[in-house]
Tab-separated table of N, CA and C in Angstrom:
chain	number	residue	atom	x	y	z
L	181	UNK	N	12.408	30.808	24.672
L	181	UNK	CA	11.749	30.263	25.825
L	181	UNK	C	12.819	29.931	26.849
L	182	UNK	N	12.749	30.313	27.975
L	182	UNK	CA	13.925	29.785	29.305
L	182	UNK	C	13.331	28.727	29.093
L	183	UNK	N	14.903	27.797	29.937
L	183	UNK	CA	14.847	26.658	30.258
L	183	UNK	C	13.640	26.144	31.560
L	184	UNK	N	13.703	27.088	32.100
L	184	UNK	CA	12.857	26.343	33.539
L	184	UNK	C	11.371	26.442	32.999
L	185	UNK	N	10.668	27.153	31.997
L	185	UNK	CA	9.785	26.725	31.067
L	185	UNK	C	9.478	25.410	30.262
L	186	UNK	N	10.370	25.189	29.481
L	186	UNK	CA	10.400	24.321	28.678
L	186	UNK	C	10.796	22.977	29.665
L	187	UNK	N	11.615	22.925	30.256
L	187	UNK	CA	11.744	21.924	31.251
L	187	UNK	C	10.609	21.496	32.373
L	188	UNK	N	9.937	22.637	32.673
L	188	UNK	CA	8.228	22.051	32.957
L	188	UNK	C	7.466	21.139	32.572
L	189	UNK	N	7.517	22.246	31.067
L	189	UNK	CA	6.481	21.562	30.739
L	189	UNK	C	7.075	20.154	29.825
L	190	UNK	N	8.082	20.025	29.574
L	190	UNK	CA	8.196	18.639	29.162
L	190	UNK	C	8.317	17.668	30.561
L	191	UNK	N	8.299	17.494	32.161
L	191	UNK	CA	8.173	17.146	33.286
L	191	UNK	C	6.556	16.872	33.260
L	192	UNK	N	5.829	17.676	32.949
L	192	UNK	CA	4.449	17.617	33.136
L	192	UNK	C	3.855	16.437	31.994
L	193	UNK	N	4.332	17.278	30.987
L	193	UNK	CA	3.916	15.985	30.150
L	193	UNK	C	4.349	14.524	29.683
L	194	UNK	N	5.737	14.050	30.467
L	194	UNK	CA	5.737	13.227	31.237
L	194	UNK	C	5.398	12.775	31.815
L	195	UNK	N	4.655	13.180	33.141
L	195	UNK	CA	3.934	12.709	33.755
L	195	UNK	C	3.091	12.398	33.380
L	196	UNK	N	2.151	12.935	32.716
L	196	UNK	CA	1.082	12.659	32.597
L	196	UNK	C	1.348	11.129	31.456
L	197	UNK	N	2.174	11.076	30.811
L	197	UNK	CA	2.381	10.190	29.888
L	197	UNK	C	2.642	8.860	30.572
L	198	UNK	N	3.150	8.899	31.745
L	198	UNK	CA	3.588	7.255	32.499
L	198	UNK	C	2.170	7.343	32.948
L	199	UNK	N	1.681	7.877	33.707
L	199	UNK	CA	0.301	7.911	34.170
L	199	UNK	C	-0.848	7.510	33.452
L	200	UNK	N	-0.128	7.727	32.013
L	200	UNK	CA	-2.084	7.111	31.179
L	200	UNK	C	-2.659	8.530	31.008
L	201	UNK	N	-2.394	9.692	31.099
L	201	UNK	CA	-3.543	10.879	31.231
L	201	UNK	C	-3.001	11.491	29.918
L	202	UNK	N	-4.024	12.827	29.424
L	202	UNK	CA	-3.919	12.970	28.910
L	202	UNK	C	-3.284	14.458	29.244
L	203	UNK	N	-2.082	15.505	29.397
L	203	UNK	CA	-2.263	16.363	29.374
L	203	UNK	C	-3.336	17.850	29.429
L	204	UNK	N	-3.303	18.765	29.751
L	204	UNK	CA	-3.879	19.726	29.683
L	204	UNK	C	-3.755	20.672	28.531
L	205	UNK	N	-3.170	20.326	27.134
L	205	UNK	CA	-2.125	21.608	26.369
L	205	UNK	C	-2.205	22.737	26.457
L	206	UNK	N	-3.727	23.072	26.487
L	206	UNK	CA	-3.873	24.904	27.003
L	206	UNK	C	-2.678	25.650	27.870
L	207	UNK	N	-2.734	24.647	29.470
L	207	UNK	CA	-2.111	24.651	30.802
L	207	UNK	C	-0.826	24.879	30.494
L	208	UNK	N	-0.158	23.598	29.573
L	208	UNK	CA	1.081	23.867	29.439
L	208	UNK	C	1.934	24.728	28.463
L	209	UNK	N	0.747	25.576	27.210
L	209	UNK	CA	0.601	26.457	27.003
L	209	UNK	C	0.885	27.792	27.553
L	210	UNK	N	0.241	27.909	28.217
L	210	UNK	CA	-0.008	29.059	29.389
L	210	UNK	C	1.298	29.273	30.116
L	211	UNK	N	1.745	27.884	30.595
L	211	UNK	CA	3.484	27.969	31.222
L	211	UNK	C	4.702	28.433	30.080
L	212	UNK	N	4.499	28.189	28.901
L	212	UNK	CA	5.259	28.263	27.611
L	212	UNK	C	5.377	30.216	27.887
L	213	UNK	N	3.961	30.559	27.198
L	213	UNK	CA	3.499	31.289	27.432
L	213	UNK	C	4.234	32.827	28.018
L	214	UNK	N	4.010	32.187	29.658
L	214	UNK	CA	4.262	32.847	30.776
L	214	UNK	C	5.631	32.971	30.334
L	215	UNK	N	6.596	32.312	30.111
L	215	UNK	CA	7.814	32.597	30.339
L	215	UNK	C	8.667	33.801	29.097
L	216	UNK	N	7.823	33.251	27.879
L	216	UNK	CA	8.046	34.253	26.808
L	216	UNK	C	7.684	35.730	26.998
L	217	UNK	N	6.604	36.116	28.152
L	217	UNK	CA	6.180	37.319	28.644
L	217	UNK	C	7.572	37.887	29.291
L	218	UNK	N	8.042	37.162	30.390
L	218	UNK	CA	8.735	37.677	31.352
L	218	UNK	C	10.043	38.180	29.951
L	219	UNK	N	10.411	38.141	29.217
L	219	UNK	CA	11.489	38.543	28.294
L	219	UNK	C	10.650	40.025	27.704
L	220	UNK	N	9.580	39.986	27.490
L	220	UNK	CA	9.084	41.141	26.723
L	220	UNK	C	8.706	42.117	28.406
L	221	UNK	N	9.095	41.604	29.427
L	221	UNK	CA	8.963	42.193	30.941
L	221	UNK	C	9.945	43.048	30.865
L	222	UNK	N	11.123	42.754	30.167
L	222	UNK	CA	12.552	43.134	30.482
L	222	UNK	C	12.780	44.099	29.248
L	223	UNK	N	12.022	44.086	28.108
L	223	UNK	CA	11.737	45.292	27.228
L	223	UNK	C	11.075	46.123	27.780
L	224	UNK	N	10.125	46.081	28.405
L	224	UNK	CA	9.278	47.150	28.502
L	224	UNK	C	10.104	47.761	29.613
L	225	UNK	N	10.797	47.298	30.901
L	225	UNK	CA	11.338	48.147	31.586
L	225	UNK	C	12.387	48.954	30.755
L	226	UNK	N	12.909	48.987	29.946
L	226	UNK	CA	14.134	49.359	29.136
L	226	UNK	C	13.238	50.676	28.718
L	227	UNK	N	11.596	50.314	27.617
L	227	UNK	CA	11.046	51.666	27.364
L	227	UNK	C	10.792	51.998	28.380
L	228	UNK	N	10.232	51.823	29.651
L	228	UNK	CA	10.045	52.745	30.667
L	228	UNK	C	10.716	53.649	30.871
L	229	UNK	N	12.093	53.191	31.214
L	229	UNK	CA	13.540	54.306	31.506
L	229	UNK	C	13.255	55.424	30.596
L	230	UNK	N	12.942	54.928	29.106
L	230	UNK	CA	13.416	55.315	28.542
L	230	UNK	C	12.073	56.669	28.542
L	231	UNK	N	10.996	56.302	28.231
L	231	UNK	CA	9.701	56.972	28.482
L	231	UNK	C	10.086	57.926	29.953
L	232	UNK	N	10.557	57.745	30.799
L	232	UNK	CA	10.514	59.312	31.278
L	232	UNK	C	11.577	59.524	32.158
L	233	UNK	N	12.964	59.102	30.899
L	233	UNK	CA	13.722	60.210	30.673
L	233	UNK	C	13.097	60.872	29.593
L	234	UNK	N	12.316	60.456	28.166
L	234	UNK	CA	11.836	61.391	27.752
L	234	UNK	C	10.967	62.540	28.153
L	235	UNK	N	10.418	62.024	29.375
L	235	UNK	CA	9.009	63.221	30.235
L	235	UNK	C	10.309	64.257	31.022
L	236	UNK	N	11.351	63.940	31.514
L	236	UNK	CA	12.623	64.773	32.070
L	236	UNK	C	13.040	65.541	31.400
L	237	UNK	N	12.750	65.457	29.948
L	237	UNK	CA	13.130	66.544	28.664
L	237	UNK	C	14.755	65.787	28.347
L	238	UNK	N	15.055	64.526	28.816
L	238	UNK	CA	16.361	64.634	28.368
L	238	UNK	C	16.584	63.203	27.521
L	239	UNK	N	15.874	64.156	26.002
L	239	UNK	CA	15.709	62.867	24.709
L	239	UNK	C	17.340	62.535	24.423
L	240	UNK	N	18.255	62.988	24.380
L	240	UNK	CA	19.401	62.182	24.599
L	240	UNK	C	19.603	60.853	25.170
L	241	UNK	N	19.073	60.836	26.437
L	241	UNK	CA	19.371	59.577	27.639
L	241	UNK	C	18.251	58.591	27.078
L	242	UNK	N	16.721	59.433	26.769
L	242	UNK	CA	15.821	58.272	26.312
L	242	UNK	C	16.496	57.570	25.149
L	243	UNK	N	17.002	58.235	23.933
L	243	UNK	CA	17.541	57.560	22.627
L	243	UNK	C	18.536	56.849	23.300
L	244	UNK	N	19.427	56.988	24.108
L	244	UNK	CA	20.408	55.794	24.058
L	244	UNK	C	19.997	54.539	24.742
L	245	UNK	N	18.969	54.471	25.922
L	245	UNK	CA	18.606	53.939	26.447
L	245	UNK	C	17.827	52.970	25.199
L	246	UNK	N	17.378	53.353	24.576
L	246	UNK	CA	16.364	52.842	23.563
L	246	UNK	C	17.550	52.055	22.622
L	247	UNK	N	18.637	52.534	22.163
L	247	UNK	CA	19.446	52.325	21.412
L	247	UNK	C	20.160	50.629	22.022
L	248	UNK	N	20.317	50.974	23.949
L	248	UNK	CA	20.728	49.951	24.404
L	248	UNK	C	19.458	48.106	24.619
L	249	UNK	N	18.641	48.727	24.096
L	249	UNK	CA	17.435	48.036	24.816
L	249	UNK	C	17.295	47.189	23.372
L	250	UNK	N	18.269	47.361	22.322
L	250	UNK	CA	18.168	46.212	20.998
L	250	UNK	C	18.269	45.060	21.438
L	251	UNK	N	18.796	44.362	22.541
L	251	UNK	CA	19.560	43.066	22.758
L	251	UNK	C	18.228	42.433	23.092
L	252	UNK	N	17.781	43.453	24.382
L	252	UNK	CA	16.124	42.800	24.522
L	252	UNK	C	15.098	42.902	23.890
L	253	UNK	N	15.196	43.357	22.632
L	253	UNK	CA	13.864	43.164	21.379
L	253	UNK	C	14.218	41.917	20.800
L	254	UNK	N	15.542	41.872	20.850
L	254	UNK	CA	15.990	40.411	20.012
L	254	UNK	C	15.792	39.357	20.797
L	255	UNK	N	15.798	39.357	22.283
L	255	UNK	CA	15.533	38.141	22.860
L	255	UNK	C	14.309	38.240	23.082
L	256	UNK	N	13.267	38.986	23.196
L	256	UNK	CA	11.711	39.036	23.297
L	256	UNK	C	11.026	38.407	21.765
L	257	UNK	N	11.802	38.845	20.811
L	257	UNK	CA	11.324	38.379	19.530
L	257	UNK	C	11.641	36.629	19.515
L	258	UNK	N	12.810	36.202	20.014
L	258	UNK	CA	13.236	35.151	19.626
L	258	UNK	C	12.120	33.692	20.844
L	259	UNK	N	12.477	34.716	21.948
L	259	UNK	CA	11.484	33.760	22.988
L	259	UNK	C	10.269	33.291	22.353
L	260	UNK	N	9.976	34.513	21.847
L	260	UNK	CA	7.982	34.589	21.296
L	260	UNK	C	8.202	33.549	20.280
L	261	UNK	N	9.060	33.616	19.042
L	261	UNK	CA	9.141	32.362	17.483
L	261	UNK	C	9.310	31.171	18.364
L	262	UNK	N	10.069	31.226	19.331
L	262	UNK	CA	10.436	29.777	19.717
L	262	UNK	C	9.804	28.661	19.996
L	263	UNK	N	8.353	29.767	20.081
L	263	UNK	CA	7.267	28.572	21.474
L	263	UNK	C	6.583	27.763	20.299
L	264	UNK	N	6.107	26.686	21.023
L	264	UNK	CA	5.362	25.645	20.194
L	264	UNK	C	4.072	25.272	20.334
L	265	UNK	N	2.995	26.248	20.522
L	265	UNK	CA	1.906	25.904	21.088
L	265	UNK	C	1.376	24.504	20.618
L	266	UNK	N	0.472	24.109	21.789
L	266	UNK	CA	-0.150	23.044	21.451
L	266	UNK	C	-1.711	22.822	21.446
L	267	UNK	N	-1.891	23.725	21.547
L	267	UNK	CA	-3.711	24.089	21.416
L	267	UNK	C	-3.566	25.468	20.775
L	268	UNK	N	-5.273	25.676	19.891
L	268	UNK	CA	-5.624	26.478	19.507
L	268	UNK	C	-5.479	28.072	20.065
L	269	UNK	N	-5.970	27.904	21.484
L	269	UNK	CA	-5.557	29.216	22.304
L	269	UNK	C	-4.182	29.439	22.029
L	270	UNK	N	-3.145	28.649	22.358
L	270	UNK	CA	-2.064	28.987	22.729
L	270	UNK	C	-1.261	29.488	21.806
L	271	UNK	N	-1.408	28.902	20.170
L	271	UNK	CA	-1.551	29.550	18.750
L	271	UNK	C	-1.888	30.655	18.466
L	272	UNK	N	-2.938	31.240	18.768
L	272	UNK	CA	-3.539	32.505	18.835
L	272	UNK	C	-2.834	33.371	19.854
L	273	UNK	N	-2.207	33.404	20.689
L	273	UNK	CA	-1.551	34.197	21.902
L	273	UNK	C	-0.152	33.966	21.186
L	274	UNK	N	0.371	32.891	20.708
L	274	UNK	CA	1.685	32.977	20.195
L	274	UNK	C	1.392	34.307	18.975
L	275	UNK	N	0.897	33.926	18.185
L	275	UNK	CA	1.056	34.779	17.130
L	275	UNK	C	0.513	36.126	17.695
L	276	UNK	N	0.268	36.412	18.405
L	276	UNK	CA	-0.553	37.938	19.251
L	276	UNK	C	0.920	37.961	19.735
L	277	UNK	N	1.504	37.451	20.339
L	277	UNK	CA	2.789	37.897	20.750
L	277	UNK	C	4.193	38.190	20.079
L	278	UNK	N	4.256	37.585	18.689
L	278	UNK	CA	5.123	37.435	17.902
L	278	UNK	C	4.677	38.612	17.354
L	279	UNK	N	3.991	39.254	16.791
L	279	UNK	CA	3.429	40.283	16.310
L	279	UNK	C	3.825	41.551	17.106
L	280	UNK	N	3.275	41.507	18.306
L	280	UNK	CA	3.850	42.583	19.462
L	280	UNK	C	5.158	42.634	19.294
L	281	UNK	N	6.371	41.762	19.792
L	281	UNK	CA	7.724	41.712	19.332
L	281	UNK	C	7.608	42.088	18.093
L	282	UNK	N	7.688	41.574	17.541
L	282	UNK	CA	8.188	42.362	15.861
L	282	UNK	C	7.887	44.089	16.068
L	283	UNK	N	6.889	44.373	16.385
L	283	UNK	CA	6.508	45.579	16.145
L	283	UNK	C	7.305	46.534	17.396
L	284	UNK	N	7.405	45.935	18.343
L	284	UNK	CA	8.509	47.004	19.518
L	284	UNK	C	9.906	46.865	19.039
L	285	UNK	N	10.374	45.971	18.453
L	285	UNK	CA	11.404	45.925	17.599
L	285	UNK	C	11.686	46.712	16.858
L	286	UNK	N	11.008	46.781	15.786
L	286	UNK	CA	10.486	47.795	14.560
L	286	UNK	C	10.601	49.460	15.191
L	287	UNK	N	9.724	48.986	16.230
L	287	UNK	CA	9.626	51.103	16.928
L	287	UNK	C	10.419	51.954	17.691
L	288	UNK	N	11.114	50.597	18.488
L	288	UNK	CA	13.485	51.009	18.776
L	288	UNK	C	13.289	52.008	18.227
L	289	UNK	N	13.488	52.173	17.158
L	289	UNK	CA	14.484	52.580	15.541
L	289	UNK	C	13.566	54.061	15.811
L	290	UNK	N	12.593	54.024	15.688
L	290	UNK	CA	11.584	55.622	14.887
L	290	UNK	C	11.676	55.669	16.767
L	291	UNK	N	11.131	55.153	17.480
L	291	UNK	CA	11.329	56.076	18.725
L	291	UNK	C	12.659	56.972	19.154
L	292	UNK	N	13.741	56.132	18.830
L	292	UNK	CA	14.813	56.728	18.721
L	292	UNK	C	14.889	57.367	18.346
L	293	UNK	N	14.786	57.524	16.571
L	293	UNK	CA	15.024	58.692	15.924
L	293	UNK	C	14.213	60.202	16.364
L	294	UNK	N	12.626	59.861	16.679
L	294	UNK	CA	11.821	60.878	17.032
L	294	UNK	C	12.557	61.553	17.868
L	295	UNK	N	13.130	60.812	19.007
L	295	UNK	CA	13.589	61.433	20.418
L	295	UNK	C	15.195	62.146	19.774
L	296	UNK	N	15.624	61.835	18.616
L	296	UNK	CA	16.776	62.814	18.536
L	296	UNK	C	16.197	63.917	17.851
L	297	UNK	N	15.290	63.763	16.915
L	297	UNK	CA	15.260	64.924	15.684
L	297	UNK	C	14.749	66.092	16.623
L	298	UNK	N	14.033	65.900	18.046
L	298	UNK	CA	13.897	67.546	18.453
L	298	UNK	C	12.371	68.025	17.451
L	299	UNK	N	12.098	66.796	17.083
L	299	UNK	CA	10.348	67.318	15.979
L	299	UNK	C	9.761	66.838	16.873
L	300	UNK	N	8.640	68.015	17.514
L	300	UNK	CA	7.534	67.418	18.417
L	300	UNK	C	6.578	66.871	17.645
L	301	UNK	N	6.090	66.803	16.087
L	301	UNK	CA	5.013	65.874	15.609
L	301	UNK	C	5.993	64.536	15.608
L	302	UNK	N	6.955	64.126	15.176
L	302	UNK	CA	7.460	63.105	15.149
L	302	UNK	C	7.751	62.236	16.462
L	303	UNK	N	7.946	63.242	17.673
L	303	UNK	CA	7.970	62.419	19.039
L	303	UNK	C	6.479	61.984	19.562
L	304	UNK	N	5.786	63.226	19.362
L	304	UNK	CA	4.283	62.872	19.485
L	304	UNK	C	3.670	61.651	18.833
L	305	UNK	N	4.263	61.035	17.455
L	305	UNK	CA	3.721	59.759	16.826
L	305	UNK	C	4.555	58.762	17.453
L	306	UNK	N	5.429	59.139	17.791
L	306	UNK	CA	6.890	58.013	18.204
L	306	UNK	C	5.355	57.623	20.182
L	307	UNK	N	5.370	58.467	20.320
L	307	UNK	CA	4.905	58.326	21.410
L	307	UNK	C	3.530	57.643	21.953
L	308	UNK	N	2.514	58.100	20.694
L	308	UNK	CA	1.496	57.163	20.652
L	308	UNK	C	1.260	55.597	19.991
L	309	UNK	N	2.355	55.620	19.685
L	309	UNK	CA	2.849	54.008	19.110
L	309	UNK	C	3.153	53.390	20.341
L	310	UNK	N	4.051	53.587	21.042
L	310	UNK	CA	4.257	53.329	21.796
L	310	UNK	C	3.418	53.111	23.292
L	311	UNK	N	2.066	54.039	22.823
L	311	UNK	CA	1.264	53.533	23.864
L	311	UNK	C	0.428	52.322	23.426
L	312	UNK	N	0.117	52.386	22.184
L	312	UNK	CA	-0.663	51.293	21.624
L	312	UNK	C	0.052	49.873	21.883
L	313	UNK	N	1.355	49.841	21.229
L	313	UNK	CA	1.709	48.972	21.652
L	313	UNK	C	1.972	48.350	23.621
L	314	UNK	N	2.034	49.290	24.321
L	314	UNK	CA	1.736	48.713	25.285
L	314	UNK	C	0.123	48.505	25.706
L	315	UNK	N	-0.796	48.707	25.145
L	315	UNK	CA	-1.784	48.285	25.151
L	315	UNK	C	-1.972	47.158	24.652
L	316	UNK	N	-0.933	46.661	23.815
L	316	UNK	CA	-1.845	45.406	22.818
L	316	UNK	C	-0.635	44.508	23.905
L	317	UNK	N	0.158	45.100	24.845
L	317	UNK	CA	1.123	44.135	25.946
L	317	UNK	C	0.452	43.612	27.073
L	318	UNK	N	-0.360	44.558	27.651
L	318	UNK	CA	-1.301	44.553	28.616
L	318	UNK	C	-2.081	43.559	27.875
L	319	UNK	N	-3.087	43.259	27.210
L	319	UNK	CA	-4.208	42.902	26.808
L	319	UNK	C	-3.642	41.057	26.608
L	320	UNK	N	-2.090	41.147	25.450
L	320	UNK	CA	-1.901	39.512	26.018
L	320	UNK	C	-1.556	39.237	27.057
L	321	UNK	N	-1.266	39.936	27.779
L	321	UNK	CA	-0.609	39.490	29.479
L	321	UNK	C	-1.769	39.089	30.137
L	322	UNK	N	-3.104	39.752	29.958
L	322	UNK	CA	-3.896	39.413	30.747
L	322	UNK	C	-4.542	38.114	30.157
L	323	UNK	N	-4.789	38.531	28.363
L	323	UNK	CA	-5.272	36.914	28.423
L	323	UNK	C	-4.207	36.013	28.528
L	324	UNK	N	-3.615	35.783	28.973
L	324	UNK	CA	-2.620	34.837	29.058
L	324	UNK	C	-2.810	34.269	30.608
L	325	UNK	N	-2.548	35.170	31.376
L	325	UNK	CA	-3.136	35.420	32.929
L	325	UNK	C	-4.678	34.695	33.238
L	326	UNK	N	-5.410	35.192	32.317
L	326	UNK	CA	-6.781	34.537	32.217
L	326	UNK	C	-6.710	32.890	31.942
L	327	UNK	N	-5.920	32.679	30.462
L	327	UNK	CA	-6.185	31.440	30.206
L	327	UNK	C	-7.147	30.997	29.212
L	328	UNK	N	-7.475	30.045	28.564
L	328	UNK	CA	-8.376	29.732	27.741
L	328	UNK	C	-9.801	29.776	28.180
């Protein structure tokens, strides 16, 4: 989780704590949230590159690109464990997100490999993984975007 996240939302719920109120946790959820996205923002541009240099035909540049883009599976994975939801929603979107990380993590490795071996069934699976998983990226971004 960045700091200007976590430093929010412990500001917010402060406040609300001298004040007598009770927090929102969903809300500050949602800010937790938000910030653990923007790290899995910075993966997905990495597969982008990497996705079409593979459409350029030049699976060399996609595999290394992919090869370089480990640092940001590890900080997308680590952002996502870090968070602490505090409502039910925000539990459910953590673990929807921790799941996503793990698994683009996991697909580095076989996308890579697909894109060296030169096997079009193996790039072809490397490839529809890779759409799924940005489908299941899209889908928490938006509920997240949405909110409880």
């Amino acid at each position: 989780m960045e700091r200007g996240g976590l430093g929010l939302a412990l500001a917010v719920t402060l406040a609300f704590a001298f004040a007598g109120c009770k927090p929102d946790v969903a809300a500050l959820d949602r800010t937790d949230l938000q910030s653990a996205l923007a790290a899995d923002a910075t993966l997905d541009e990495a597969l982008t590159k990497a996705d079409e240099a593979e459409r350029a035909r030049l699976d060399d540049d996609a595999a290394n690109i992919l090869k370089r883009a480990h640092p940001d599976a590890d900080r997308a994975v680590s952002q996502a464990e870090a968070l602490s939801p505090r409502s039910p929603w925000g539990k459910k979107e953590r673990d929807a997100l921790v799941a996503l990380e793990h698994d683009r993590k996991d697909e580095l490795d076989r996308y890579e490999k697909a894109l060296r071996s030169g096997d079009l069934d193996e790039k072809l699976t490397a490839l529809k993984k890779q759409l799924e998983l940005e489908r299941r990226a899209k889908a928490i971004a938006e509920e997240v975007a949405r909110g409880p």
